[in-house]
Amino acid sequence: MSKSLRDEAQDASTRSHSPYSKAKVGAAVLTDNGIVFKGCNVENASYGGTVCAERVAIWKAVSEGHKHMKKIYVYTKDGWPPCGMCLQVMTEFSGPDLEVTFGDEAGKETTKKLKELLTHSFTPEHLK
Ligand code: ZN
């Protein structure tokens, strides 16, 4: 039996490179064709070089040829929601109905549609 998206995200969080914030974040995305990609936050001493777990997971999917996401799960100790930049990246590679779930170590989960979290996203349509 395959692991749940939450289990995959929690597993990814264990590989977090977060010596500065000490915040271990894991994300798992489910692509339209049913493949899961995982990512963890990767911090950098420059701070500006830091990348969130959600974007790592999405970029891994895209770099393997999967450009449309169906669900994403973000795991942190305290159940943090994705940041605005990650929501914008999700917009590029999903529809407004992308299911975004963020959960904490105690098992509390919040699930929202992407359009609820980023109400006025900038989309490729704006560039036409
Ligand atoms: Zn982020």
Coordinates of C-alpha atoms and ligand atoms in Angstrom, one line a residue:
M1 CA 0.0 0.0 0.0
S2 CA 1.4 3.4 -0.9
K3 CA 2.1 6.0 1.8
S4 CA -0.3 8.9 2.2
L5 CA 0.6 12.4 0.9
R6 CA 0.9 13.4 4.6
D7 CA 3.4 10.5 5.3
E8 CA 5.4 11.5 2.2
A9 CA 5.6 15.2 3.3
Q10 CA 6.5 14.2 6.9
D11 CA 9.2 11.9 5.6
A12 CA 10.6 14.7 3.4
S13 CA 10.7 17.1 6.4
T14 CA 13.3 14.8 8.0
R15 CA 15.8 15.7 5.2
S16 CA 15.3 19.5 5.7
H17 CA 18.4 21.6 5.6
S18 CA 17.4 24.3 8.1
P19 CA 20.4 25.2 10.3
Y20 CA 19.3 28.8 10.6
S21 CA 15.5 28.7 11.2
K22 CA 15.5 25.2 12.7
A23 CA 12.1 24.8 11.0
K24 CA 11.8 21.4 9.3
V25 CA 9.3 21.6 6.4
G26 CA 8.3 18.8 4.1
A27 CA 6.0 18.9 1.1
A28 CA 4.6 16.3 -1.2
V29 CA 2.8 17.0 -4.5
L30 CA 0.5 14.6 -6.4
T31 CA 0.6 15.2 -10.1
D32 CA -2.3 14.8 -12.4
N33 CA -1.0 11.4 -13.5
G34 CA -0.7 10.1 -9.9
I35 CA 3.0 10.5 -9.3
V36 CA 4.2 11.9 -5.9
F37 CA 7.2 14.2 -5.7
K38 CA 8.6 15.3 -2.3
G39 CA 10.7 18.2 -1.2
C40 CA 12.1 19.8 1.9
N41 CA 13.1 23.3 2.7
V42 CA 16.7 24.0 1.8
E43 CA 18.2 27.0 3.6
N44 CA 21.3 28.9 2.6
A45 CA 23.7 31.1 4.6
S46 CA 22.9 33.9 2.2
Y47 CA 19.2 33.6 3.3
G48 CA 18.1 34.8 -0.2
G49 CA 19.2 31.4 -1.6
T50 CA 16.8 29.6 0.6
V51 CA 14.0 27.6 -1.1
C52 CA 10.8 26.4 0.6
A53 CA 9.8 22.7 0.6
E54 CA 6.8 23.3 -1.6
R55 CA 8.8 24.8 -4.4
V56 CA 11.4 22.1 -4.2
A57 CA 8.7 19.5 -4.6
I58 CA 7.1 21.3 -7.5
W59 CA 10.4 22.0 -9.3
K60 CA 11.3 18.3 -8.9
A61 CA 8.0 17.3 -10.6
V62 CA 8.4 19.9 -13.4
S63 CA 12.0 19.0 -14.0
E64 CA 10.8 15.4 -14.5
G65 CA 8.2 16.5 -17.0
H66 CA 5.1 16.8 -14.8
K67 CA 3.6 20.3 -15.1
H68 CA 0.2 19.9 -13.5
M69 CA -0.4 19.3 -9.8
K70 CA -3.6 17.9 -8.3
K71 CA -2.8 18.1 -4.6
I72 CA -0.1 19.3 -2.3
Y73 CA 0.5 18.5 1.4
V74 CA 2.8 20.7 3.6
Y75 CA 4.0 19.3 6.8
T76 CA 5.5 21.3 9.7
K77 CA 5.6 20.9 13.4
D78 CA 3.1 23.7 13.9
G79 CA 1.0 23.3 10.7
W80 CA 2.3 26.4 8.9
P81 CA 0.5 27.4 5.6
P82 CA 2.5 27.9 2.4
C83 CA 4.0 31.4 1.9
G84 CA 2.8 33.7 -0.8
M85 CA 5.7 32.9 -3.2
C86 CA 4.9 29.2 -3.0
L87 CA 1.2 29.9 -3.7
Q88 CA 2.2 31.9 -6.8
V89 CA 4.4 29.0 -8.0
M90 CA 1.5 26.6 -7.3
T91 CA -0.7 28.8 -9.5
E92 CA 1.7 28.3 -12.4
F93 CA 1.5 24.5 -12.2
S94 CA -2.1 23.8 -11.2
G95 CA -5.6 25.2 -11.5
P96 CA -7.4 27.4 -8.9
D97 CA -9.0 24.2 -7.4
L98 CA -5.6 22.7 -6.4
E99 CA -6.2 21.1 -3.0
V100 CA -3.7 22.5 -0.5
T101 CA -3.4 20.8 2.9
F102 CA -1.1 21.9 5.7
G103 CA -0.8 19.7 8.8
D104 CA 1.0 19.7 12.1
E105 CA 2.8 16.9 14.0
A106 CA -0.3 16.3 16.2
G107 CA -2.3 15.5 13.1
K108 CA -4.4 18.7 12.8
E109 CA -4.9 19.5 9.2
T110 CA -6.4 22.4 7.2
T111 CA -7.4 21.9 3.5
K112 CA -8.2 24.8 1.2
K113 CA -8.4 25.4 -2.5
L114 CA -5.6 27.4 -3.9
K115 CA -8.0 30.1 -5.0
E116 CA -9.0 30.5 -1.3
L117 CA -5.4 31.0 -0.2
L118 CA -4.3 33.3 -3.1
T119 CA -7.4 35.2 -4.1
H120 CA -6.0 37.3 -6.9
S121 CA -3.1 35.3 -8.3
F122 CA -1.1 36.5 -11.2
T123 CA -1.5 33.9 -14.0
P124 CA -0.1 33.3 -17.5
E125 CA -3.4 34.7 -18.8
H126 CA -2.3 38.2 -17.6
L127 CA 0.7 38.1 -20.0
K128 CA -1.4 37.5 -23.2
Ligands
ZN1 ZN 7.2 29.1 0.5

